[in-house]
Every structure is written in C-alpha cells, then in structure tokens.
Coordinates of C-alpha atoms in Angstrom, one line a residue:
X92 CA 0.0 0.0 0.0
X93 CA 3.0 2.6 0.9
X94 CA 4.7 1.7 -2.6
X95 CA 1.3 2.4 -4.1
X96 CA 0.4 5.6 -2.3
X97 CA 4.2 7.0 -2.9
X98 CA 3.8 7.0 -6.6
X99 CA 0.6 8.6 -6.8
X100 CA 1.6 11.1 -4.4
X101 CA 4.8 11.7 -6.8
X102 CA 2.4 11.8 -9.8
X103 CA 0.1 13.9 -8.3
X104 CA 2.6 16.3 -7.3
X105 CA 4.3 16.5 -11.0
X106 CA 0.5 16.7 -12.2
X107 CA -0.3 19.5 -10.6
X108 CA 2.6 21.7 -11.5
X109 CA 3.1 21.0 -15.1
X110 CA -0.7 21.7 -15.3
X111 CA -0.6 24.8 -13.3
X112 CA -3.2 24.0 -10.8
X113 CA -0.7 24.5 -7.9
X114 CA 2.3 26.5 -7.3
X115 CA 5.2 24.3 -6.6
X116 CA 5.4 25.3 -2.8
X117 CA 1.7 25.1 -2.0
X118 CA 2.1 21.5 -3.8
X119 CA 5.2 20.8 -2.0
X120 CA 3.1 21.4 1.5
X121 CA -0.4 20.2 0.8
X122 CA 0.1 16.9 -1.1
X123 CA 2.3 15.3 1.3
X124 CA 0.2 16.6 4.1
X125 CA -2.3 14.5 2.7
X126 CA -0.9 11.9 1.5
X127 CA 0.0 11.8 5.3
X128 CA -2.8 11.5 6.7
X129 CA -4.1 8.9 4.0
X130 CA -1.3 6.4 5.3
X131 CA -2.7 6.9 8.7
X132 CA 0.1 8.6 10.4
X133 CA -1.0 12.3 10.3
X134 CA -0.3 12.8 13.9
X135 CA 3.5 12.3 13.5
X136 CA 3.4 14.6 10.8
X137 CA 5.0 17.7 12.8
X138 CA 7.8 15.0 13.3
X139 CA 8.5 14.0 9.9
X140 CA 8.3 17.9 9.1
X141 CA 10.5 19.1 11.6
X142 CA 13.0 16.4 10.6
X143 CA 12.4 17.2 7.2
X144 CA 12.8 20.8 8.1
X145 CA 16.4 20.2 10.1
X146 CA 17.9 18.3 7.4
X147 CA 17.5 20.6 4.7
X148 CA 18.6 24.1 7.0
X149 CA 21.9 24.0 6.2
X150 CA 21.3 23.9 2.7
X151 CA 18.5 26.8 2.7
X152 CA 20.9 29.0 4.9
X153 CA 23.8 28.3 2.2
X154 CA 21.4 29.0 -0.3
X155 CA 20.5 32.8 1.4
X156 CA 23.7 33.6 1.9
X157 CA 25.3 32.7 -1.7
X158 CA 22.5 34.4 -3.3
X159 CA 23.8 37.3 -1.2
X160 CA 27.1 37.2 -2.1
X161 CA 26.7 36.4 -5.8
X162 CA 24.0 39.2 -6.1
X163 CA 26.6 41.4 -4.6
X164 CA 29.6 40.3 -7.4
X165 CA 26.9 41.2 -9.8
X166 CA 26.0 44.3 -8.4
X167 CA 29.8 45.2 -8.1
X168 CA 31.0 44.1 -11.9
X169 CA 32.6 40.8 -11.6
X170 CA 31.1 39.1 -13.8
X171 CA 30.3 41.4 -16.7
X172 CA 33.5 40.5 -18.2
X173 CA 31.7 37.3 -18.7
X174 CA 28.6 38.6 -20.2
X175 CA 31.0 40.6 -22.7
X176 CA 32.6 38.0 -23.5
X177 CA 29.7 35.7 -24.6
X178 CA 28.5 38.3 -26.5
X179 CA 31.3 38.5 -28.7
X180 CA 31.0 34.7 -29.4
X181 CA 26.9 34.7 -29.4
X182 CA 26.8 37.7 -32.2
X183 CA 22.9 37.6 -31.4
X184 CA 22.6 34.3 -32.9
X185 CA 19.9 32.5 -30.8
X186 CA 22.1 29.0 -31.5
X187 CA 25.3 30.6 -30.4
X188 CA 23.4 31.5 -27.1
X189 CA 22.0 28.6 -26.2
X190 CA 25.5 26.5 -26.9
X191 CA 27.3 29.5 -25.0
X192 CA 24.9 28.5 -22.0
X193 CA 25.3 24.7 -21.7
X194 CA 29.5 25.7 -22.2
X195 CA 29.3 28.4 -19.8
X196 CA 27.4 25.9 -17.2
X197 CA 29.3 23.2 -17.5
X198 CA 32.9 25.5 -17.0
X199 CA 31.1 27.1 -14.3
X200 CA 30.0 23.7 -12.6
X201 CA 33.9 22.6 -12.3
X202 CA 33.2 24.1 -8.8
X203 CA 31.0 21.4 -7.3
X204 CA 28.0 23.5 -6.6
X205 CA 24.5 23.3 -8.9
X206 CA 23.6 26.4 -6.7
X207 CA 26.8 28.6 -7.7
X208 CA 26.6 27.4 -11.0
X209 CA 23.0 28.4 -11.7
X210 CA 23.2 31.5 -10.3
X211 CA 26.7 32.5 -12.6
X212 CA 24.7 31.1 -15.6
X213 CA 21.3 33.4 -15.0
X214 CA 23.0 36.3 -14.4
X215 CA 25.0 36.4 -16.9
X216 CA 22.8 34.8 -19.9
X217 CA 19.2 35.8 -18.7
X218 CA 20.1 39.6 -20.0
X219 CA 20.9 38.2 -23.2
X220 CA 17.8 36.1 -23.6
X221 CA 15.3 38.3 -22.8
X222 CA 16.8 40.8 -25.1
X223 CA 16.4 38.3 -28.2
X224 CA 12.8 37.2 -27.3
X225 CA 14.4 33.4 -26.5
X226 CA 12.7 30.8 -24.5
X227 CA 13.8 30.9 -21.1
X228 CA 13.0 27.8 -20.7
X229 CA 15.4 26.6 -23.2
X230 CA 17.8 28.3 -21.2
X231 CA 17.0 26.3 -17.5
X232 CA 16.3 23.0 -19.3
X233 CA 20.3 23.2 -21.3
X234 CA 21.9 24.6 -18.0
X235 CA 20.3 21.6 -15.7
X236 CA 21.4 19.0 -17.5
X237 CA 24.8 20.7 -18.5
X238 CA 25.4 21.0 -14.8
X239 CA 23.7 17.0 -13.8
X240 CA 26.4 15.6 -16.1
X241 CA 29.3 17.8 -14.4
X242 CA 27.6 17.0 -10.9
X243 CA 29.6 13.5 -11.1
X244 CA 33.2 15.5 -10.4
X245 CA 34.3 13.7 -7.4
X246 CA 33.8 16.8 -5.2
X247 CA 30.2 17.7 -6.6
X248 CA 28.5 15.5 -4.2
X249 CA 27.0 11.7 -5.9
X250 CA 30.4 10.2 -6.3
X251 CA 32.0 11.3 -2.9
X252 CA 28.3 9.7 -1.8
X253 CA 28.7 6.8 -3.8
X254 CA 32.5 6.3 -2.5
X255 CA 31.5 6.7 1.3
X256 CA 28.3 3.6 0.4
X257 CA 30.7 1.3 -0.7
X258 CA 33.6 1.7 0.6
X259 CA 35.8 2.3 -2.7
X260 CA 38.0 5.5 -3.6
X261 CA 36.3 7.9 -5.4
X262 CA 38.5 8.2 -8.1
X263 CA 38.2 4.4 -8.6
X264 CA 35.0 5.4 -9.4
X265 CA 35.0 8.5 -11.5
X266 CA 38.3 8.4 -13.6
X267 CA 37.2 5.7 -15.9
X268 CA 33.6 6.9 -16.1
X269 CA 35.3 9.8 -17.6
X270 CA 34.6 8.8 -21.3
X271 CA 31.2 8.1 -20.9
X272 CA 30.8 11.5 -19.3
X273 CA 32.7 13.3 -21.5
X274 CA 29.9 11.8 -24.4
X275 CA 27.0 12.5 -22.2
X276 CA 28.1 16.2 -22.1
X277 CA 28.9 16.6 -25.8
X278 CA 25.2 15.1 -26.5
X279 CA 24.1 18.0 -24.3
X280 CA 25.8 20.2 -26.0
X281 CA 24.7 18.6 -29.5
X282 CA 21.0 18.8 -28.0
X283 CA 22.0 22.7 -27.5
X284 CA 23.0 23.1 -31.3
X285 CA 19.9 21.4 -32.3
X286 CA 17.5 23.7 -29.9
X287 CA 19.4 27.0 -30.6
X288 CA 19.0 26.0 -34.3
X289 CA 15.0 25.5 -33.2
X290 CA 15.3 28.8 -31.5
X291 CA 17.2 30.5 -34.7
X292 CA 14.2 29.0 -36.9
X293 CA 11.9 31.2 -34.9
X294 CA 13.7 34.1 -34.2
X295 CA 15.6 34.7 -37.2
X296 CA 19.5 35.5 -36.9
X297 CA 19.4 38.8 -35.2
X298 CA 22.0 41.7 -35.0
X299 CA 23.3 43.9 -31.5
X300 CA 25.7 45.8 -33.7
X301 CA 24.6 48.7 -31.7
X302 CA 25.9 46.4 -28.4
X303 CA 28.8 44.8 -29.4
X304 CA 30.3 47.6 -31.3
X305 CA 32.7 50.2 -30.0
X306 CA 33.7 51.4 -26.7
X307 CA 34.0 47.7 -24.9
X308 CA 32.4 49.3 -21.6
X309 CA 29.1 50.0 -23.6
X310 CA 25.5 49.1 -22.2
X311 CA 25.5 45.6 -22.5
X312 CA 22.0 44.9 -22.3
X313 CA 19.1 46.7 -22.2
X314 CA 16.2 46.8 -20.3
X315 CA 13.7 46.0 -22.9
X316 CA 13.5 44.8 -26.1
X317 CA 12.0 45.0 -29.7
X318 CA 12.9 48.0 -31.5
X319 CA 16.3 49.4 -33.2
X320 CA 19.4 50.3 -31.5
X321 CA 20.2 54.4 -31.5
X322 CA 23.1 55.9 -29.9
X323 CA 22.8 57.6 -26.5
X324 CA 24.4 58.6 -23.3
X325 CA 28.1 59.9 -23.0
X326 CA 30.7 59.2 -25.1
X327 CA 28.8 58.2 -27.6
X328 CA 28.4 54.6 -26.0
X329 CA 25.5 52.3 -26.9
X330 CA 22.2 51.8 -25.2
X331 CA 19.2 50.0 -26.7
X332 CA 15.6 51.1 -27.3
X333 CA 12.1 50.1 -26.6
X334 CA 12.7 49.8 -22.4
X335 CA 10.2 51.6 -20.4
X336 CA 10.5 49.9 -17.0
X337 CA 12.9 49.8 -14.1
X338 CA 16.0 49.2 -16.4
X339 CA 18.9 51.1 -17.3
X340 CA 18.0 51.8 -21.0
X341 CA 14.6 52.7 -19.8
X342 CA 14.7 56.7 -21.0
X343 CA 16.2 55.4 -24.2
X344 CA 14.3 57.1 -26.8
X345 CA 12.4 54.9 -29.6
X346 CA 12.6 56.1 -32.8
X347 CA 9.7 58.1 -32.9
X348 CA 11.2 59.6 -29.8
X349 CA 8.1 58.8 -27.5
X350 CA 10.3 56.6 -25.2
X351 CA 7.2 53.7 -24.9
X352 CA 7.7 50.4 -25.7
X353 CA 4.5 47.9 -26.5
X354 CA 2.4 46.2 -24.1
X355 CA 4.2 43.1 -24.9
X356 CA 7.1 44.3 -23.7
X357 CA 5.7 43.9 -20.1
X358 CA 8.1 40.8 -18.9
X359 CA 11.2 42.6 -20.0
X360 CA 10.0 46.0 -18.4
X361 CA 10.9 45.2 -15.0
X362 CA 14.2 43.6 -16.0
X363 CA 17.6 45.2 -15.4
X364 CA 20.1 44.9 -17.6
X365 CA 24.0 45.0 -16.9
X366 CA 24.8 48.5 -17.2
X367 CA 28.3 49.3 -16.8
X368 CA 27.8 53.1 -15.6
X369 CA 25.7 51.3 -12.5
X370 CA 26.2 53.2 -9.3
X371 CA 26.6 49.8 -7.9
X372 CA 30.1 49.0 -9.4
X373 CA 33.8 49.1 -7.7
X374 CA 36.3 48.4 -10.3
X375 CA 39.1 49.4 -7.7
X376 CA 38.0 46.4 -6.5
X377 CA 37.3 43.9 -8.9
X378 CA 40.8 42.1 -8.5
X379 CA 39.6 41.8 -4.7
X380 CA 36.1 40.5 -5.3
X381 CA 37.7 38.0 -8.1
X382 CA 40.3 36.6 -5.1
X383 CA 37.5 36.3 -2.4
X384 CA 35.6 34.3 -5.0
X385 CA 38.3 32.1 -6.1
X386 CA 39.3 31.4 -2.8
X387 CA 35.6 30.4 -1.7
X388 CA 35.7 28.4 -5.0
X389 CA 38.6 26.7 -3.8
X390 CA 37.8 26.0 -0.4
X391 CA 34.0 24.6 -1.1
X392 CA 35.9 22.2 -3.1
X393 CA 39.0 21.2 0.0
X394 CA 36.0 20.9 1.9
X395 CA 37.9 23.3 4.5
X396 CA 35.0 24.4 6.2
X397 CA 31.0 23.9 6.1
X398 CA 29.7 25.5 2.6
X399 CA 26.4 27.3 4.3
X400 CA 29.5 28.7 7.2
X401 CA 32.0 29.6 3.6
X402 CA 29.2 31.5 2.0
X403 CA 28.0 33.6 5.3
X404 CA 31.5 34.4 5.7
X405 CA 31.8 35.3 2.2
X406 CA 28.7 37.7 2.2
X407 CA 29.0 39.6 5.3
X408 CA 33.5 40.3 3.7
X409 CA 31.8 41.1 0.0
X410 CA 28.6 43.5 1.9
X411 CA 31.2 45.3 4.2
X412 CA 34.3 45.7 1.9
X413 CA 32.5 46.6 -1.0
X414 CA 29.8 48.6 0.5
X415 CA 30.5 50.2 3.9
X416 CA 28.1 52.4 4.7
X417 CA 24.9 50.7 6.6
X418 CA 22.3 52.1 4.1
X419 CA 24.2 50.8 1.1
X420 CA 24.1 47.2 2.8
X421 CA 20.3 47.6 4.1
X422 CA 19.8 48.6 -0.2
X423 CA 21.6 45.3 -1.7
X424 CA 19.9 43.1 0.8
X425 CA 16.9 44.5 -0.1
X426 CA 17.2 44.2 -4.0
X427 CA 18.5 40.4 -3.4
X428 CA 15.6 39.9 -0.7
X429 CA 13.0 38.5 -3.1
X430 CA 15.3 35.5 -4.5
X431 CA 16.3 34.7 -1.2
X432 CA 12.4 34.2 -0.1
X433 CA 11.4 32.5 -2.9
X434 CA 14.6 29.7 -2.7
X435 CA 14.4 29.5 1.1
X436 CA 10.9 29.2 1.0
X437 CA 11.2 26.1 -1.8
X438 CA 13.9 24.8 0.5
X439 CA 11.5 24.0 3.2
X440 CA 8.6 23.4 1.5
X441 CA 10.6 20.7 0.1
X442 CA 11.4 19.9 3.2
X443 CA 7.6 18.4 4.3
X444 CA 7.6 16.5 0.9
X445 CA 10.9 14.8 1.8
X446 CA 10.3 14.3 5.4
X447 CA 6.7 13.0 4.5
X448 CA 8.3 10.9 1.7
X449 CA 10.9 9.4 4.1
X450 CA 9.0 9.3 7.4
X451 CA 5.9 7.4 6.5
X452 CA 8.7 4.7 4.9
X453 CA 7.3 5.4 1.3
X454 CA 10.0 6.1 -0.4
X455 CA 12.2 2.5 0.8
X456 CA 8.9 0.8 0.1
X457 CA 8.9 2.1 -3.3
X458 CA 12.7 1.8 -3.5
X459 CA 12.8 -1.8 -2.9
X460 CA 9.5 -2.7 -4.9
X461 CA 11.9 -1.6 -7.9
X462 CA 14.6 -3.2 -7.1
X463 CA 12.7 -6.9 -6.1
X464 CA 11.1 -6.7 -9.0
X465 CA 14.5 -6.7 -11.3
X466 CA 14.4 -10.4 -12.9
X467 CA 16.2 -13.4 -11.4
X468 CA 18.2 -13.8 -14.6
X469 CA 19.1 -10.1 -14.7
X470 CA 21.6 -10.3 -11.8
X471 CA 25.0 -10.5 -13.9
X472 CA 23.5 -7.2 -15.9
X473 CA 23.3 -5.4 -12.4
X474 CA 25.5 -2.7 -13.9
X475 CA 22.9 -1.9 -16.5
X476 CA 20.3 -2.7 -14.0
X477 CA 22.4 0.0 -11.2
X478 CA 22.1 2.5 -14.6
X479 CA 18.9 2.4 -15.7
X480 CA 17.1 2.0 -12.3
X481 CA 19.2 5.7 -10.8
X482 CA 17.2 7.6 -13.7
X483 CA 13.8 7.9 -12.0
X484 CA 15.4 6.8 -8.8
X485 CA 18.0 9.9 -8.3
X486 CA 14.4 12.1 -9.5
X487 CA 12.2 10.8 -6.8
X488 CA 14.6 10.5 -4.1
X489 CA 17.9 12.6 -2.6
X490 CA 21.1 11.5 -3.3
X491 CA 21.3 10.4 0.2
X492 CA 18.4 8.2 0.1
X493 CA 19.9 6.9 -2.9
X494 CA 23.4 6.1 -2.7
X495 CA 23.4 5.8 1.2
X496 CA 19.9 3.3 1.1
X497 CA 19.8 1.4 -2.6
X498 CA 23.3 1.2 -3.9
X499 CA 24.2 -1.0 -1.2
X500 CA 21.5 -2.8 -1.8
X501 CA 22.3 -3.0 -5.8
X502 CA 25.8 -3.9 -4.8
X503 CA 25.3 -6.9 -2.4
X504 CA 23.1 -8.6 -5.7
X505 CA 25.7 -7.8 -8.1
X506 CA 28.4 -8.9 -6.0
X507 CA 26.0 -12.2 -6.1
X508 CA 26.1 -12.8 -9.6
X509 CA 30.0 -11.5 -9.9
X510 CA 29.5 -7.8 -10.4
X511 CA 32.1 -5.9 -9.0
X512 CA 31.2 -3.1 -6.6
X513 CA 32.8 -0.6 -8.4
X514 CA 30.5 -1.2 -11.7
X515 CA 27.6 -0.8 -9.5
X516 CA 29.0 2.9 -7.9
X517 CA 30.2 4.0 -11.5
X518 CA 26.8 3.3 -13.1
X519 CA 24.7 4.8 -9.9
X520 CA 26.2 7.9 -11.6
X521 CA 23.9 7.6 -15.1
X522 CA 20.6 9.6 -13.2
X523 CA 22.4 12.8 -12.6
X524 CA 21.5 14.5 -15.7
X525 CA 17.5 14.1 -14.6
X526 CA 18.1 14.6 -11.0
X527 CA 19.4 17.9 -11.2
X528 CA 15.8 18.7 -12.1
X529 CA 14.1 16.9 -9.1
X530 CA 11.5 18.6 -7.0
X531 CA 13.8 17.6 -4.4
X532 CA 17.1 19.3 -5.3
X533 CA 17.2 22.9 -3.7
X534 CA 19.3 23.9 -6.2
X535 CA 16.7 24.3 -9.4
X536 CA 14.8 26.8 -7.5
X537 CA 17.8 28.9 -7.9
X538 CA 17.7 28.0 -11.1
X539 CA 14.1 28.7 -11.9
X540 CA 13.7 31.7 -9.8
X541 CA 16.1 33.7 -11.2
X542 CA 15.0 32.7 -14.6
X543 CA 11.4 33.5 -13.7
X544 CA 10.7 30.2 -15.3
X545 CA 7.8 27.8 -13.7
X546 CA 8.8 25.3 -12.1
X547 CA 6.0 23.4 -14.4
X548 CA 7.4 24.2 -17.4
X549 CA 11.0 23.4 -16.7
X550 CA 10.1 20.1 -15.6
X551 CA 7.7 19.6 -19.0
X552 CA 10.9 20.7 -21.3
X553 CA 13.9 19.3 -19.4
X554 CA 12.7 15.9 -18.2
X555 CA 12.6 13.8 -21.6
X556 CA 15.8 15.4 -22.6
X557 CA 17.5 15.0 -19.3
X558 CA 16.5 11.1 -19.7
X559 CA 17.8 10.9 -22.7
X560 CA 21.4 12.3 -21.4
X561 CA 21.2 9.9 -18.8
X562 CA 20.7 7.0 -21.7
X563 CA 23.7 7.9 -23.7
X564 CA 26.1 8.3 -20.7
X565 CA 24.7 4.8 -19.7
X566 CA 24.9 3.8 -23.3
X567 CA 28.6 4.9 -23.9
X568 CA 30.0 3.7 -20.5
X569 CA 28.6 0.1 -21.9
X570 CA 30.4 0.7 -25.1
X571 CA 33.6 1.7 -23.8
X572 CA 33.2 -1.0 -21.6
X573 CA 33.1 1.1 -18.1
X574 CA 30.1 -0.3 -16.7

C-alpha cells in the first residue's frame, strides 16, 4: 500500500505543477500533508516535518547567503566581463546562445556546486535572452542537465556519496567513467545546437551591432527589447531602445522619440540589464572580489569548512568591503531579498515532501518494490540494472536516500552474480543528468527563480531530454566498456 500511495503522491505532485493548478510550494506542502494522513500517520506529521525541516537548514541558509554574495559580485561588476565576452561569441545568434549556456554551465560547474553554478549562468545569460525574445526555458532545461552531467566531479556531491556507500576510492569510481561523461556532455551540447537552431528558426539570426560595437564598456544589455538600437548617453556609448521599465536603458528614446515600448514588452520592463555606468560597481575592487571568490571556490571544493559557514563568511566580507556604509548594505539586501524568499521558501517546502516521503517509509517501500522486481536472470547485468534504475530513482529520491539506502543494496546482488562493486557505484552515476531537475534538489529553485521560469514548465521541457542524457552516458560507458 505505501509503494502504491508513494507513486501517486509523486504523480500527483508532477500533475499538478506541469498543469498549473498548484504552485510548486503550496504543492510541496499540501500533497504530502495528505498523502500523510491517507497512510494513517498524520499525527507524527509535525515529526517528519521538523525532521524534514532540520535536514534541509543547512542547505537553505547556504542558499541565502550565496544568493547574497553572488547578487553582490553582480551588483559590483565581476562578472560582466563574462557577459561581454559571450556576447562576442553569441553575435545575437539564438544558436550561439544557447550552446554559450550549456558551455558556460558546465565550466562554471567545475566548482561542485549546482547552486553557484545556476546562479553565474542566469546572471550572466538571462540579460541576453530576454533581449532576443528566447525561451527561457530553453535556457534552464540546457543549464540543468549541463550542470547533472558535471555534478559527477568527485567533489560535486553523488560520487564522494557513492565512494562513502561502498567503501571504494572515489577516483576508482570517477576516472574511468570519464569517457562516458565526456559523451553525455557533448550530446548535451549537440542537444544545444539542435534547440538553438530551433530557436534560430523562430527568431531569425538577429543583429546587437549597436551592443557589441565600440567602446568595450558600452550598455551591455538593455532593459527592454523589440525595436532598433540608436546611440545615446556619454561618449557616444550604446544603449538600446524600446525599455520603459525599471531598467537602465529605460529613457532610451524609440525612434519616434516617445520613449514607450508595447504592451508586450511587459516581462522585459521590470528587468535590469547590466549597465556598466551602475552606481553599484567598484572596479578598484574587482581584482579583490575576483580573489574572495576564487578562494571560496577553492575551499567549497577542500572541503575546508562547512559551505552554508563559507558563504556567510563570504557575504557579510563582499557587503562590508565593497559597501560600507549601513544604508548601502540595508539597499543590496533588499534588491537580493526576493530571490532569497522564494529559494528559502522552496527549500523547506521541500522539506515536508521529503520528510513526508521518508517518514511514512514510502520512499524504501517504493525503493525496494523496484529493485525486487528486477528479474532473477538479470543479476549479472546489475550494472545496467544499477544504470537504468538511478534515472527515476536519483528524480524521486535525494542522493542520500539513494546512494546511502539502494546502492548497497544493488551492490550486495551484483556482488551475487559477480559484479564488482565498483561497476555498480560508476553506473549509480547515469541519473544525474535528470536529477538535477528533481522537485527535491534545492538547487533548481535557484535555477528557476532567477529565470522566472515555472517550475511546471522546466520540468515539462527538461525531463525527456535530461533522460535521454542519462541513456547515452549509460549507453557509452557500456560501449567503452566502463560499466
């Protein structure tokens, strides 16, 4: 009955959202409350919540305070180098773009964290994007699984997991499932060509000249869009037309010179762009913001200290040194404040769901349903078996539950039928591409809150594609003989 009510709960939850009939934190909440009750164990619920709750803190205070910091290096410049840069390469093609995000990810994921990564990625491709009319979904779904297939680096979290299960070195386990990576992240890249060439198709190859031309600290984005470039501002430096809202360029004249945009400009209007005469930039300090980071880089990945401890550090150094006077602090707080709701609030929404999920013992009912129901005279395949079976499990479940509660179970019935225990660990590494996406991961409300994307619709576009990833690094580690 558990297994049973666990997967409609799941499916009711996925309903829901990619039909719009809930938001994803009032579905988080309510359906497990629910499904609580339905099992007959509503009165422990507070438990399971709290529980839930206490688990996932540490993560939703790492999440506020990186938000914090990383809104600040935008705020301050750090990044808009980067955003240059991938203009130069993007020229306004909408293919360019999109292969320019799942690159720019996937460098930016080197780091270890989805959290980090996602919010490098928005902030500097979001601007771009919305100036060119692209899907933004396009944009979440390529970054996602960009970042699931770099998750596996041995400090990103599933194969130090996977290690610490089994009892194996963790670059027993990730070295030779390099190949097999290394294809599942050049299909993902392959998949960007295909959508930006979608997205090109629609859009039509479009020109910034009036962007990317001249003085290299021009307006690199504008606040709206539609409409012709016209020169503006000092020094004859660029600024784009057509934004009427809270952006940079929005007193840019239109041609007509009436300074409106159209009605259907209204999601770009409250968007604003990177604009390097900001009162919010210190490029005496740049080369000291760029050191703080890559030393908080480098220590998230020596594991020197706690990450949710690394970032607080990190934000009240990057708030004080960068802006010391109290109201200038009280004012970048503020602007930052509204991501750092919405991802906190996910955070422990999500919390109920998982502490529901795991409390009630759903999830190890449903967990080893799957796995007793693998055939007799599959055992010596376990590796395939290990592969195919972490797709939907690394969705529905957190790494933990997965790698600390099924692997070892996978592994004691391959070991049965002579599979070794380090085939099992490197193909419990094939899901990551989808699970990056799971309702369960903190880290794509980063992702889809900064986007402005619904959680719904990301899920709708990603999940088939992010499958399919997971299929060809499963597929290539069988042909090069890894797993």
């Amino acid at each position: 009955m558990l297994t049973i009510l666990g997967f409609v709960m799941i499916a009711t939850f996925l309903v829901l959202i990619m039909m719009k009939k809930m938001s994803p934190m009032g579905a988080l909440v309510l359906i497990p409350a629910l499904f609580c009750v339905l099992v007959g164990k509503g009165a422990h619920l507070g438990d399971y919540v709290l529980k839930g709750v206490g688990e996932l803190a540490p993560t939703a205070a790492m999440l506020m305070f990186a938000i914090i910091y990383f809104g600040v290096m935008i705020d301050v410049g750090l990044f808009d180098p980067i955003v240059r840069m991938i203009l130069r390469f993007c020229k306004a093609d909408p293919m360019r773009v999109v292969v320019g995000t799942a690159i720019l990810a996937a460098i930016v994921s080197l780091d270890g964290d989805g959290s980090t990564t996602f919010m490098i990625t928005v902030s500097a491709m979001v601007p771009l994007y919305r100036r060119l009319k692209m899907s933004l979904v396009v944009m979440t779904g390529v970054a996602a699984m960009a970042n699931g297939v770099m998750n596996t680096l041995p400090w990103g979290g599933p194969t130090a997991r996977a290690a610490a299960a089994l009892k194996v070195d963790a670059s027993d386990i990730f070295v030779p499932m390099i190949p097999a990576l290394a294809a599942g992240l050049l299909f993902v890249i392959a998949l960007s060509y295909g959508l930006g060439l979608r997205e090109r198709k629609r859009l039509g190859v479009l020109t910034l000249d009036e962007v990317t031309a001249g003085d290299p600290e021009q307006v690199l984005v504008g606040a709206g869009s539609g409409g012709k470039g016209a020169k503006g501002g000092k020094g004859g430096k660029a600024a784009l037309t057509g934004g009427a809202g809270s952006g940079t360029d929005a007193e840019a004249q239109s041609p007509n010179g009436s300074g409106t945009s159209d009605a259907s400009d209204a999601d770009d209007d409250e968007f604003k762009g990177l604009d390097p005469n900001r009162a919010t930039l210190r490029p005496k300090l740049y080369w000291f913001n760029a050191a703080i980071t890559i030393a908080l880089l480098a220590l998230m990945v020596t594991e020197t200290m706690p990450i949710p401890v690394l970032f607080l550090l990190a934000a009240a150094v990057a708030l004080t040194v960068n802006f010391p006077q109290m109201n200038d602090q009280k004012a970048r707080i503020a602007a930052h404040a509204e991501n750092v709701v919405n991802v906190s609030g996910m955070v422990f929404a999500a919390a109920v769901f998982t502490g529901v999920l795991t409390g009630t013992g759903m999830v190890e009912h449903m967990a080893r349903w799957l796995v007793d129901g693998v055939p007799e005279g599959m055992g010596p395949q376990m590796g395939i078996v290990t592969g195919v079976l972490s797709i939907p499990l690394t969705y529905f479940m957190s790494n933990d539950g997965f790698y600390f509660g099924i692997v070892p179970i996978l592994a004691e019935a391959g070991a049965a039928h002579g599979v070794s225990t380090l085939e099992i660990a490197r193909a419990s590494l094939v899901g990551q591409a989808l699970h990056m996406s799971s309702p369960l991961v903190p880290a794509v409300y980063v992702l889809v809150g900064m986007a402005k994307v619904e959680f719904g619709d990301h899920t709708r576009f990603t999940v088939k594609w992010a499958v399919l990833t997971s299929l060809v690094v499963l597929a290539a580690g069988l042909l090069f003989g890894i797993i």
